[in-house]
mmCIF file of C-alpha atoms and ligand atoms in Angstrom:
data_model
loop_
_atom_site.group_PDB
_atom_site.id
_atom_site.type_symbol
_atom_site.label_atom_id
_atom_site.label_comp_id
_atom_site.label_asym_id
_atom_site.label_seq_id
_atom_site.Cartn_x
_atom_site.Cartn_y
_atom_site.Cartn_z
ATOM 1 C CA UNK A 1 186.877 -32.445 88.153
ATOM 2 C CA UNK A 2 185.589 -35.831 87.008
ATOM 3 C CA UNK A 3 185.531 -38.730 89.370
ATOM 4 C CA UNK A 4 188.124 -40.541 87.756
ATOM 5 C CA UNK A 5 190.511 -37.681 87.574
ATOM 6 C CA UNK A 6 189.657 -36.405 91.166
ATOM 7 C CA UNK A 7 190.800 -40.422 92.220
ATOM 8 C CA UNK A 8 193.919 -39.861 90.761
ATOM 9 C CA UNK A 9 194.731 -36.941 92.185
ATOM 10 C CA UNK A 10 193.728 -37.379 95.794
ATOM 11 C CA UNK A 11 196.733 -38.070 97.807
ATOM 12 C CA UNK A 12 196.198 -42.019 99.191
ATOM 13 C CA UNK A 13 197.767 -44.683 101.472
ATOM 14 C CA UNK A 14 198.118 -48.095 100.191
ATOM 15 C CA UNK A 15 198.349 -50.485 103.589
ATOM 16 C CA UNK A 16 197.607 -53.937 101.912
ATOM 17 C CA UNK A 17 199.226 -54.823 99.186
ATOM 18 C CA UNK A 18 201.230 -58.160 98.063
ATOM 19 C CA UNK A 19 204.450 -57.567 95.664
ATOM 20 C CA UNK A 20 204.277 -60.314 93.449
ATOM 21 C CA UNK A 21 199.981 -59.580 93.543
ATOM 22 C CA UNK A 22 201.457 -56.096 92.616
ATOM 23 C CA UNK A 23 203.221 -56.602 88.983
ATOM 24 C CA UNK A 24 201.818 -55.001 86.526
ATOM 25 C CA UNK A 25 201.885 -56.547 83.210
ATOM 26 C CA UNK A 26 204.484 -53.924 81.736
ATOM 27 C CA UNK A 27 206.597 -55.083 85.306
ATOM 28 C CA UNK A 28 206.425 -58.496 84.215
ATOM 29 C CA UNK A 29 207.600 -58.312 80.732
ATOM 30 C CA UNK A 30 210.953 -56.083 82.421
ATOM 31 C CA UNK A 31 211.571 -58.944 84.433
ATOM 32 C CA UNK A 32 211.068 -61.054 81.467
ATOM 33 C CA UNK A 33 213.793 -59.392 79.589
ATOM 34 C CA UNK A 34 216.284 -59.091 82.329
ATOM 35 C CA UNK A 35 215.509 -63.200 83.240
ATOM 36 C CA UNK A 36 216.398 -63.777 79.579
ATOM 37 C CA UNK A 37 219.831 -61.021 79.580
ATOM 38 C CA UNK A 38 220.653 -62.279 82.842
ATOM 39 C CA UNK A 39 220.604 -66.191 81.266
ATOM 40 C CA UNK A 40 218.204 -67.287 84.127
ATOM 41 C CA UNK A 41 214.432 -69.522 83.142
ATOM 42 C CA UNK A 42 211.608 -68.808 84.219
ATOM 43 C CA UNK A 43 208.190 -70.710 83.574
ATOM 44 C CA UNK A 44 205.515 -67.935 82.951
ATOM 45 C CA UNK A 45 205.554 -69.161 79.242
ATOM 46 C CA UNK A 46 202.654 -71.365 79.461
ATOM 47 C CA UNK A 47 200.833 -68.970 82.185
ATOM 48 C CA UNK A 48 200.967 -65.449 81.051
ATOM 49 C CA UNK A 49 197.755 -65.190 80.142
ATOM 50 C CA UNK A 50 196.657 -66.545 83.203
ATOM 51 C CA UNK A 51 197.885 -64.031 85.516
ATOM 52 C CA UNK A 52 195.235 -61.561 85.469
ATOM 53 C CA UNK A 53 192.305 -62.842 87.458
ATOM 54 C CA UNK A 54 189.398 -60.161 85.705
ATOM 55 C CA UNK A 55 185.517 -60.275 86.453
ATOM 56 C CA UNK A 56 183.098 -63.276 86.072
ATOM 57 C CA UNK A 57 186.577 -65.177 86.225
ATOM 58 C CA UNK A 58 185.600 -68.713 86.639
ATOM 59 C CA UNK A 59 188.578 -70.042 88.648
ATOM 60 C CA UNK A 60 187.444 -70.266 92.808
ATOM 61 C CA UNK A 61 189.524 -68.599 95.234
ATOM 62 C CA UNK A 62 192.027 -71.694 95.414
ATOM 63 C CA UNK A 63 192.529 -71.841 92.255
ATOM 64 C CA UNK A 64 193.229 -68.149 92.671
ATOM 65 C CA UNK A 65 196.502 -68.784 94.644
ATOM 66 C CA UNK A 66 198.326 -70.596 91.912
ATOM 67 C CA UNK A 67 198.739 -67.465 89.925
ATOM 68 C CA UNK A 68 201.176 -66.434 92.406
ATOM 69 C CA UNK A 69 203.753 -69.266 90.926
ATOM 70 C CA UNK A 70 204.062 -67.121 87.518
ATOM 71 C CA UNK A 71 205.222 -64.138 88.891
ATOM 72 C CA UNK A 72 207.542 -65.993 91.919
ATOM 73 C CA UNK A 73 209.253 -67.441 88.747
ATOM 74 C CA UNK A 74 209.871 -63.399 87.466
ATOM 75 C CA UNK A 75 211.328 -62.803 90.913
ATOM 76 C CA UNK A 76 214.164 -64.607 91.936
ATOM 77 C CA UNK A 77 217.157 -62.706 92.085
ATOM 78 C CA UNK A 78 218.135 -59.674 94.448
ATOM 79 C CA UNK A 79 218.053 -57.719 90.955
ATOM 80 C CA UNK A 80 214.896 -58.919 90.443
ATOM 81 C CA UNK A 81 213.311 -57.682 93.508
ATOM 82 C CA UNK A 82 215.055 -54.514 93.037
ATOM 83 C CA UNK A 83 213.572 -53.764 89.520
ATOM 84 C CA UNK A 84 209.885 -55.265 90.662
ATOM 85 C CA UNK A 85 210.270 -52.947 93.860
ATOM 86 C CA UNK A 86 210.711 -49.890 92.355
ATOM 87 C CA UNK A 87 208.657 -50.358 89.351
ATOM 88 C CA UNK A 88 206.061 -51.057 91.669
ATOM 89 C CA UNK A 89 206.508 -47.867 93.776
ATOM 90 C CA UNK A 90 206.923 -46.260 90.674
ATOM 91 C CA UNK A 91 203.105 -47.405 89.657
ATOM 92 C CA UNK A 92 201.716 -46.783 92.800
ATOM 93 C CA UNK A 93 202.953 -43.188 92.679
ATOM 94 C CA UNK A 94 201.657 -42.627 89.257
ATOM 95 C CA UNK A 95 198.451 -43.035 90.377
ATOM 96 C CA UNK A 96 198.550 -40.530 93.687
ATOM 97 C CA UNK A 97 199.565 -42.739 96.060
ATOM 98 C CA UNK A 98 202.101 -41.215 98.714
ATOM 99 C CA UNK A 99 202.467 -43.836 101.130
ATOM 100 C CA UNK A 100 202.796 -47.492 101.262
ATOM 101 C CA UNK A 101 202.861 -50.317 102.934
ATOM 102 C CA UNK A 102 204.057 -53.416 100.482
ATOM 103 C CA UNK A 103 204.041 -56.624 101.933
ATOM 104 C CA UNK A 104 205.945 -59.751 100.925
ATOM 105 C CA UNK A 105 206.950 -63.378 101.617
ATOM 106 C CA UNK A 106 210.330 -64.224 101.554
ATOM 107 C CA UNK A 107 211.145 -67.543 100.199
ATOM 108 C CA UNK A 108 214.305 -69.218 99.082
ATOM 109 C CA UNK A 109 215.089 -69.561 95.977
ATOM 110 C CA UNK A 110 218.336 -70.923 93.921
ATOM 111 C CA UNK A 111 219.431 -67.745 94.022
ATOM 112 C CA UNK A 112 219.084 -65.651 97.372
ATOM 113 C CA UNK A 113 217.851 -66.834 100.907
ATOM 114 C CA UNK A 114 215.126 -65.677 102.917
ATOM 115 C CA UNK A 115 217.426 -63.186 104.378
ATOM 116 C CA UNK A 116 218.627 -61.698 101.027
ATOM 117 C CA UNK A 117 215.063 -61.875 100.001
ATOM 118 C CA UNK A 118 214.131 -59.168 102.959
ATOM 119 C CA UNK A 119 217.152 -57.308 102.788
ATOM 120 C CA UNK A 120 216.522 -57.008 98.977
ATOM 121 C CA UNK A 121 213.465 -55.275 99.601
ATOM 122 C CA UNK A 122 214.496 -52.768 102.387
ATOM 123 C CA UNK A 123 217.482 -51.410 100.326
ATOM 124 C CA UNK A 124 215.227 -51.351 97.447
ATOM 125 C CA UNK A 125 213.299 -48.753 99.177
ATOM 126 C CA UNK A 126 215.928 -47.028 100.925
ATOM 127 C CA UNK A 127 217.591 -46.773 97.508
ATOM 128 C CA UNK A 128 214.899 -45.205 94.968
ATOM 129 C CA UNK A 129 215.489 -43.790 91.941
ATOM 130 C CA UNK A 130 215.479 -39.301 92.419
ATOM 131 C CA UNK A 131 212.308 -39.291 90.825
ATOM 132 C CA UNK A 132 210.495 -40.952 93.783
ATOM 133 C CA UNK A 133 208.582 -39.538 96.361
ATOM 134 C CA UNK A 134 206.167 -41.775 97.538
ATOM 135 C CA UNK A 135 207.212 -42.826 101.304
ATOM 136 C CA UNK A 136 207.655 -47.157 100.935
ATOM 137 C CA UNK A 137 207.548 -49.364 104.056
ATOM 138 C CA UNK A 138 207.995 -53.003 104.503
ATOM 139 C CA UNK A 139 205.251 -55.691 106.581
ATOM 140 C CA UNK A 140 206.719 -59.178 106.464
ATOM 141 C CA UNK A 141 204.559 -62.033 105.053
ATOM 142 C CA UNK A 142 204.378 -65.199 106.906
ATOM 143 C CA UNK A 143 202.207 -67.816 104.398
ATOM 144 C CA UNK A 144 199.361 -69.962 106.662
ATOM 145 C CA UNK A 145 200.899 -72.885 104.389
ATOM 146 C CA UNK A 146 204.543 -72.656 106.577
ATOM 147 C CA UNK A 147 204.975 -74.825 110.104
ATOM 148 C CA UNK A 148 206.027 -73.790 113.249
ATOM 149 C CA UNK A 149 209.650 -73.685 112.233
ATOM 150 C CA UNK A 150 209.333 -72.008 108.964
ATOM 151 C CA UNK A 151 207.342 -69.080 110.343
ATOM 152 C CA UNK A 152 209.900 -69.067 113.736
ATOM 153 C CA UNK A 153 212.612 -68.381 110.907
ATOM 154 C CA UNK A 154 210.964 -65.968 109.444
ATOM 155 C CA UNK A 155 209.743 -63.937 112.595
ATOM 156 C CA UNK A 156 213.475 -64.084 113.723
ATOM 157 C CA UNK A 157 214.261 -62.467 110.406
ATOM 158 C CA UNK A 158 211.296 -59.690 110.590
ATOM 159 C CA UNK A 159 212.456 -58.960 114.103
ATOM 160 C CA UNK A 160 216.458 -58.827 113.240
ATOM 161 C CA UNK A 161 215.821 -56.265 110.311
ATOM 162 C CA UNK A 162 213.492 -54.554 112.830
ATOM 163 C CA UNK A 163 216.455 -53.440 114.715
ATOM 164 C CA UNK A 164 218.412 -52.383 112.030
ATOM 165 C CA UNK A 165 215.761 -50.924 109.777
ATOM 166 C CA UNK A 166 213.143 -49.730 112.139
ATOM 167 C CA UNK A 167 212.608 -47.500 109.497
ATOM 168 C CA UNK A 168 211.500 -49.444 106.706
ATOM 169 C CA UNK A 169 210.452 -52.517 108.390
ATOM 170 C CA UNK A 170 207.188 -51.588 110.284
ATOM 171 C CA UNK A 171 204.707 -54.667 110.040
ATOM 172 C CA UNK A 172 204.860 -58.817 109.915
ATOM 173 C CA UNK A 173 201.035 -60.295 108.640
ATOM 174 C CA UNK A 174 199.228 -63.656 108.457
ATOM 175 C CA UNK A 175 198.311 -64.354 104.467
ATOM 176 C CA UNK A 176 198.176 -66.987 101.900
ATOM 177 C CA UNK A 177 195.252 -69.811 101.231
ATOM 178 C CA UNK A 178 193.136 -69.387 104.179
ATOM 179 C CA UNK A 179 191.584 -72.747 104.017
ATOM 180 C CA UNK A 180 194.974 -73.797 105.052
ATOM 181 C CA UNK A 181 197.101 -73.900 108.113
ATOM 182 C CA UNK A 182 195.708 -72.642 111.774
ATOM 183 C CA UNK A 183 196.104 -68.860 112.844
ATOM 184 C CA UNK A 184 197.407 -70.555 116.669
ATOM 185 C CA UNK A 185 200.253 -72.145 115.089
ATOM 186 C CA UNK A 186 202.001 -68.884 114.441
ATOM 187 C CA UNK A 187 200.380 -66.476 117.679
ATOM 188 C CA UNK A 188 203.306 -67.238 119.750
ATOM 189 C CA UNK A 189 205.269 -65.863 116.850
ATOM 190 C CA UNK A 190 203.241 -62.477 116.519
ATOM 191 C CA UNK A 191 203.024 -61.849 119.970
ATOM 192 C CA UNK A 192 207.601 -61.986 119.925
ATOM 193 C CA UNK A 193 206.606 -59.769 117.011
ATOM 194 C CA UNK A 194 204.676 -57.141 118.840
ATOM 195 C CA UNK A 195 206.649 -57.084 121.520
ATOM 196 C CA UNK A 196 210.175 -56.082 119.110
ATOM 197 C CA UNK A 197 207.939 -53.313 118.392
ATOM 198 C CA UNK A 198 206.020 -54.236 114.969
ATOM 199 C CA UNK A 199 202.727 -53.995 114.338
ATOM 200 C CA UNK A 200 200.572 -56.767 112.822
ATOM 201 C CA UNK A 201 197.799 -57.102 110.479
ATOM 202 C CA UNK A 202 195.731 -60.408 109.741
ATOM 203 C CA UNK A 203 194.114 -61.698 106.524
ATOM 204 C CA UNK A 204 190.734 -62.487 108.393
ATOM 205 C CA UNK A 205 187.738 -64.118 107.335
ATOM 206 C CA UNK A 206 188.412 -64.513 103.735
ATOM 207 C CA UNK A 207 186.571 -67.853 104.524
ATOM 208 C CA UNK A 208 184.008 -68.823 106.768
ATOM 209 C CA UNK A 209 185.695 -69.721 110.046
ATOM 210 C CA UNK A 210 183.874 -67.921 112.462
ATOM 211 C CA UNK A 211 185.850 -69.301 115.108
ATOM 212 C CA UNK A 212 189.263 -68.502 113.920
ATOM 213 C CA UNK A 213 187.658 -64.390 112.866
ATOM 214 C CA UNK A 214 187.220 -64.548 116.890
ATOM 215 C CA UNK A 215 190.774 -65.826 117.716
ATOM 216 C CA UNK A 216 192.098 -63.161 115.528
ATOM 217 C CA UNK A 217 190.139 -60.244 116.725
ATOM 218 C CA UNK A 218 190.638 -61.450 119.977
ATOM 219 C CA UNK A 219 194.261 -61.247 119.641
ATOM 220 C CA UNK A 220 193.839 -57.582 118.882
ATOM 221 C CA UNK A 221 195.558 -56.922 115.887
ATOM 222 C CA UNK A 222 196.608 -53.549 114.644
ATOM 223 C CA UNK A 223 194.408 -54.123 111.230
ATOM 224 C CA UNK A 224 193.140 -56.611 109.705
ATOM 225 C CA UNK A 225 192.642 -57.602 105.922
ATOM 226 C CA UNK A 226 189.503 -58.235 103.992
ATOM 227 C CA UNK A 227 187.580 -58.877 107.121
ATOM 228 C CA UNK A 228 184.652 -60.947 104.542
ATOM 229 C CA UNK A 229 183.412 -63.691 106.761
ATOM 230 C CA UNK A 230 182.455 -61.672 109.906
ATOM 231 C CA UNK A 231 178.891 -60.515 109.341
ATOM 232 C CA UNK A 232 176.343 -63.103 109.905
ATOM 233 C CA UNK A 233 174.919 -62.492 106.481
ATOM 234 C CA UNK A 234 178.395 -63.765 105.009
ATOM 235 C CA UNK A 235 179.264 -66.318 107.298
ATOM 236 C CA UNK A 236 180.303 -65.109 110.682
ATOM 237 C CA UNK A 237 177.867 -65.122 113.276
ATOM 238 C CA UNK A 238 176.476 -62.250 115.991
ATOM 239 C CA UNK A 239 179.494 -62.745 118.041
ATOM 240 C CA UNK A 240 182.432 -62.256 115.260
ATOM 241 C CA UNK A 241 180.606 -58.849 114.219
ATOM 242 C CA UNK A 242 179.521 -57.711 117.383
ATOM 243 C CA UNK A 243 183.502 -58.081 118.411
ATOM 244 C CA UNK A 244 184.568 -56.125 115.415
ATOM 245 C CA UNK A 245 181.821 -53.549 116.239
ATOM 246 C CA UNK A 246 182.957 -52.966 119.598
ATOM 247 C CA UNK A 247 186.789 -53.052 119.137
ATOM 248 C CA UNK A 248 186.764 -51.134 115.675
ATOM 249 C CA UNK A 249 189.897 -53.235 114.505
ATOM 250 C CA UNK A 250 190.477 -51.128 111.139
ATOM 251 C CA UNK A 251 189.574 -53.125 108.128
ATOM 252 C CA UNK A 252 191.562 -53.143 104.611
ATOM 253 C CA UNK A 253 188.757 -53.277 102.269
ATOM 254 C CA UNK A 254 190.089 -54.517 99.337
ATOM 255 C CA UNK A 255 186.577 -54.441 96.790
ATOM 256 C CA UNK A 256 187.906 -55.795 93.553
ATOM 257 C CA UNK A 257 189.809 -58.688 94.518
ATOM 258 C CA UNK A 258 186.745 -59.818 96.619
ATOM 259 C CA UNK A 259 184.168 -59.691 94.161
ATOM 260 C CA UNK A 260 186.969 -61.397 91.268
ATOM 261 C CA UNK A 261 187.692 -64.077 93.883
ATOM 262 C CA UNK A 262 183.877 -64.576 94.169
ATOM 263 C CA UNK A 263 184.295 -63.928 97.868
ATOM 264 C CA UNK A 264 181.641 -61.384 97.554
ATOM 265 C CA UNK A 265 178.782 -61.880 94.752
ATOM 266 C CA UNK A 266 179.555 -57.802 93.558
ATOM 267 C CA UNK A 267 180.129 -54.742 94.670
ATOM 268 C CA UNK A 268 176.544 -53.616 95.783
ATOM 269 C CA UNK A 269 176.501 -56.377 98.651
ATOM 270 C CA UNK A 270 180.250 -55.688 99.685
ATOM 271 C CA UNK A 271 180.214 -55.342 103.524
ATOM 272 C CA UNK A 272 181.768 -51.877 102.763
ATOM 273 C CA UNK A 273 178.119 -50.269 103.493
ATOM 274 C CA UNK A 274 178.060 -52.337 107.060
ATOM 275 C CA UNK A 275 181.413 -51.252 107.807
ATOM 276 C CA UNK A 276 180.901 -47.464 106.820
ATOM 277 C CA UNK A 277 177.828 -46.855 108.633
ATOM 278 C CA UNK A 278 179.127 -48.841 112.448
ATOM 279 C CA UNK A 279 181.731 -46.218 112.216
ATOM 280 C CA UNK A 280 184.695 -49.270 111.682
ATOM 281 C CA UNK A 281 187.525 -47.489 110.671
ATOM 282 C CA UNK A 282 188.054 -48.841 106.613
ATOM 283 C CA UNK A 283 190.989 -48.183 104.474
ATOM 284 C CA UNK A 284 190.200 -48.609 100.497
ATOM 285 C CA UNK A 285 193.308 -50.937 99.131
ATOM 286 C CA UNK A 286 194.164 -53.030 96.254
ATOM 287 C CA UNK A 287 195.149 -56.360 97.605
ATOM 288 C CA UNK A 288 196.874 -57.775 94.172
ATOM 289 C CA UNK A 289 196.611 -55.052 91.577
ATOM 290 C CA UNK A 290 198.702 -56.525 88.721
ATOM 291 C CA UNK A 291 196.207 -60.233 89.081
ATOM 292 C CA UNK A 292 192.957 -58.086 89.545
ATOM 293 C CA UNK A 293 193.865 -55.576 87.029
ATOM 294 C CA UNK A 294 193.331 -52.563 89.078
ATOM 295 C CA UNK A 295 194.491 -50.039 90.753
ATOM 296 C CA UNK A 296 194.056 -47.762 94.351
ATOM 297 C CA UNK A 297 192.267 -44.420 92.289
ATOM 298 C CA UNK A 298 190.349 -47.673 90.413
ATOM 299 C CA UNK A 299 188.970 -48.697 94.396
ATOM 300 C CA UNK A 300 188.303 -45.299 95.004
ATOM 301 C CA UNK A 301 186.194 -44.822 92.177
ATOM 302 C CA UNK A 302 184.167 -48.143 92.387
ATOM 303 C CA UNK A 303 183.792 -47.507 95.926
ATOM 304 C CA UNK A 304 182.140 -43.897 95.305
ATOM 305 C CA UNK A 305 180.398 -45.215 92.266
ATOM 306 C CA UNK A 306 178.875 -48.329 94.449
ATOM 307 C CA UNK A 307 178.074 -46.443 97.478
ATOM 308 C CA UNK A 308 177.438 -42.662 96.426
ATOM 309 C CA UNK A 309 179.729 -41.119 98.117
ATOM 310 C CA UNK A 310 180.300 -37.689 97.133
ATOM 311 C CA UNK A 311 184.480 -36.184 96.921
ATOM 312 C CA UNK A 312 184.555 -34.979 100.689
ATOM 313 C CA UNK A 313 183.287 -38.115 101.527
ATOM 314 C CA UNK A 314 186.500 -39.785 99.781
ATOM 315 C CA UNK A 315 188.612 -37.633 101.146
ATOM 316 C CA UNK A 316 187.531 -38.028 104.694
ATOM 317 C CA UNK A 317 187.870 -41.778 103.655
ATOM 318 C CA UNK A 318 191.594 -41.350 102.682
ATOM 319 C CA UNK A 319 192.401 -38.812 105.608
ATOM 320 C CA UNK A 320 190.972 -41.246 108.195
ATOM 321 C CA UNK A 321 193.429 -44.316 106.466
ATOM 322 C CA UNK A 322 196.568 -42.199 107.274
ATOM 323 C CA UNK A 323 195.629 -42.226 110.794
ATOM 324 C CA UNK A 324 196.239 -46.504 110.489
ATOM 325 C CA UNK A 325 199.851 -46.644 108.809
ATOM 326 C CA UNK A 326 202.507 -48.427 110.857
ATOM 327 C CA UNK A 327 204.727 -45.899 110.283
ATOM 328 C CA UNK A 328 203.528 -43.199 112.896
ATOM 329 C CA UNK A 329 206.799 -40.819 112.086
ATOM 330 C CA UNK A 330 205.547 -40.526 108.883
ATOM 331 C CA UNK A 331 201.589 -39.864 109.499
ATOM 332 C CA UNK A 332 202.344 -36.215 109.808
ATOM 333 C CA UNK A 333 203.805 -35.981 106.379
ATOM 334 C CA UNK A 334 200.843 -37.345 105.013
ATOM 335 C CA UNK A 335 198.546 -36.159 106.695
ATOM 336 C CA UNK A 336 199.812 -32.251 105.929
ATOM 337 C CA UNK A 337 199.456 -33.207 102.138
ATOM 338 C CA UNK A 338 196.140 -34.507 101.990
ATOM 339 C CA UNK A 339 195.408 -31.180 103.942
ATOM 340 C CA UNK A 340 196.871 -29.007 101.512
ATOM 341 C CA UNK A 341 194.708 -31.179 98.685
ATOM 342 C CA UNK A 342 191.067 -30.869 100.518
ATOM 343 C CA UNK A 343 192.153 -26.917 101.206
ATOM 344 C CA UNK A 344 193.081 -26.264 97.620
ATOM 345 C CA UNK A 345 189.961 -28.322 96.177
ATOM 346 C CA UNK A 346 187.339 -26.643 98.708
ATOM 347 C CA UNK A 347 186.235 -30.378 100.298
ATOM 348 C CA UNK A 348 184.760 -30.772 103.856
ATOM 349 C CA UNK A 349 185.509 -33.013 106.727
ATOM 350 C CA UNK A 350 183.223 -33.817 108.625
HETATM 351 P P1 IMP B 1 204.283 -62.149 97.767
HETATM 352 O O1 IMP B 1 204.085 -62.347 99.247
HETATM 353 O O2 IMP B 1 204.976 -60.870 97.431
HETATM 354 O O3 IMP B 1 204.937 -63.342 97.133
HETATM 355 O O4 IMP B 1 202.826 -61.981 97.126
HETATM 356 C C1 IMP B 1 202.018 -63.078 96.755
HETATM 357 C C2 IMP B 1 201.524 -63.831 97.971
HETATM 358 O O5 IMP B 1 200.635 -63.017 98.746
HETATM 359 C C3 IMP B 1 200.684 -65.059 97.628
HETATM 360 O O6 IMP B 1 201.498 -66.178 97.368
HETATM 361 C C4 IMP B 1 199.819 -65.236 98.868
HETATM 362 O O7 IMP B 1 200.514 -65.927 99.872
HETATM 363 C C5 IMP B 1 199.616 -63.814 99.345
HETATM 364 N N1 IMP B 1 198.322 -63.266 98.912
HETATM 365 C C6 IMP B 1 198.069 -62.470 97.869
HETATM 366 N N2 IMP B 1 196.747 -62.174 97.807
HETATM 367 C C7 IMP B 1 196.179 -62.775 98.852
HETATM 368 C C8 IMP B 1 194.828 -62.829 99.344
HETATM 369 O O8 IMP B 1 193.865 -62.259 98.809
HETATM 370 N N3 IMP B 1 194.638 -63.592 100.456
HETATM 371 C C9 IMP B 1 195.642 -64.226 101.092
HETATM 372 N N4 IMP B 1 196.898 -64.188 100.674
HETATM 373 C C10 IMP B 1 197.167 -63.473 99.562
HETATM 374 ZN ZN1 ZN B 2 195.820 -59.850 100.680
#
């Protein structure tokens, strides 16, 4: 089987990827349409081309954020959500993924509060269409832009739907612009988190702060995303790395959207290589799909491609990830299918 093909078809775990970072082009012109039926504006007129964020794009990582206004203004209704949510899933299962973790920030809009904006979600996946398989679970976003109180409400929220959807609701996370806000502000916050029983994953080191990259391993999260700015060679310093190296906090690598953002220079000098060979454990993720124009069989690919790694060597790669979802009722579901894949395709773990 070719690479490409055998990407596809190996059963994966998606564990960081943003919604609105998720639409796909073909998402965005559905929400478009039912926007326009619906008699609701939107302003992605002006900015549709600028969505996609490809390779050698010359906007820097701030300018990066902004994107995220075009497709907030695509969802802004329950509906919307809905219809985004699904045809989402509905992507991510086309391309062989069987588990999920989509993350989100809830925000207010003129048409649905925070609350509906959650709530939205969770029913979105407890309601799929009868086509879907792929097992979808919620991690709460809580932007580095909000204060105190905004994040409070938000945590309340994540902690409330906790206990009614324990289900679906697994995870609350720390993302958004990293050169603003301070990871303190909200650990108060995460720790009420952890202790209602959700797990927690950090957007760390996406710029060099080698002093926050020790607060945040040193508040031992479950995961952490990205995980750039740690090595001394790309701005952390002996201490950050030699913390990750000894507490093997699992990293989502997320390839393309660090070499687009110019966080990385390309893929060759991606700390994937330092990662793979301490033993941290590393799950392969998107990040933003629909802005980098990629997908999770796409980071499996570049990420054998880059690194030579041969197909047991990806599988072991995707069969060590489901041992890092939040959902632990469901690892044994994966797990037995990615199984039955490296039995069927004569692979070796080692
Ligand atoms: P949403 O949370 O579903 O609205 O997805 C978009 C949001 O995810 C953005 O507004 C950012 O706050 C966050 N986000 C997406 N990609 C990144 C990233 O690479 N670093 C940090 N935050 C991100
Ligand atoms: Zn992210």
């Amino acid at each position: 089987m070719e690479l490409e093909a055998f990407c596809r078809k190996l059963p994966k775990v998606e564990l960081h990827a943003h919604l609105n970072g998720s639409l796909s082009h073909s998402t965005m012109l559905q929400l478009k349409r039912y926007h326009a039926d619906s008699g609701l504006t939107d302003n992605t007129d002006a900015f549709f081309d600028e969505f996609q964020i490809a390779a050698g794009d010359t906007r820097n990582l701030k300018q990066c954020f902004q994107v995220f206004r075009i497709a907030h203004s695509l969802t802004t209704t329950p509906e919307a959500l809905t219809l985004a949510t699904h045809l989402t899933l509905q992507e991510f299962q086309d391309d062989g993924c069987c588990y999920i973790e989509l993350r989100s920030t809830p925000r207010d809009t003129p048409h649905m509060t925070k609350k509906q904006y959650i709530e939205a979600i969770i029913l979105a996946m407890l309601h799929t269409p009868a086509n879907m398989t792929i097992i979808s679970r919620l991690i709460v976003s809580i932007d580095r832009r909000f204060n105190f109180a905004e994040a409070q409400e938000i945590t309340d929220l994540v902690i409330e739907f906790h206990k009614l959807y324990s289900s679906v609701v697994v995870g609350i996370e720390i993302s958004g612009d990293p050169s603003v806000g301070k990871f303190q502000t909200f650990v108060p916050l995460l720790e009420n988190a952890k202790n209602a029983g959700l797990k927690v994953t950090l957007h760390c080191g996406e710029v060099c702060n080698p002093d926050e990259v020790q607060e945040m391993l040193d508040f031992n999260p479950n995961r952490i995303g990205h995980g750039t700015c740690i090595l001394p060679r790309l701005g952390g310093n002996d201490a950050t790395w030699n913390t990750l190296c000894i507490k093997k906090t699992p990293v989502e690598v997320c390839l393309t959207s660090n070499v687009n953002t110019k966080s990385i220079a390309n893929y060759e000098s991606h700390h994937f290589k330092e990662l793979f060979d301490a033993g941290i454990p590393i799950i392969i993720c998107t990040d933003d799909k629909g802005v980098f124009a990629t997908s999770l069989s796409q980071e499996y690919r570049l990420c054998a491609e880059t690194f030579k790694l041969d197909n047991s060597q990806l599988a072991q790669l995707s069969h060590r990830a489901c041992l890092y979802i939040f959902d632990e009722t469901s690892r044994k579901t994966v797990l037995d299918k990615l199984e039955h894949f490296i039995t069927h395709n004569d692979l070796h773990l080692q």
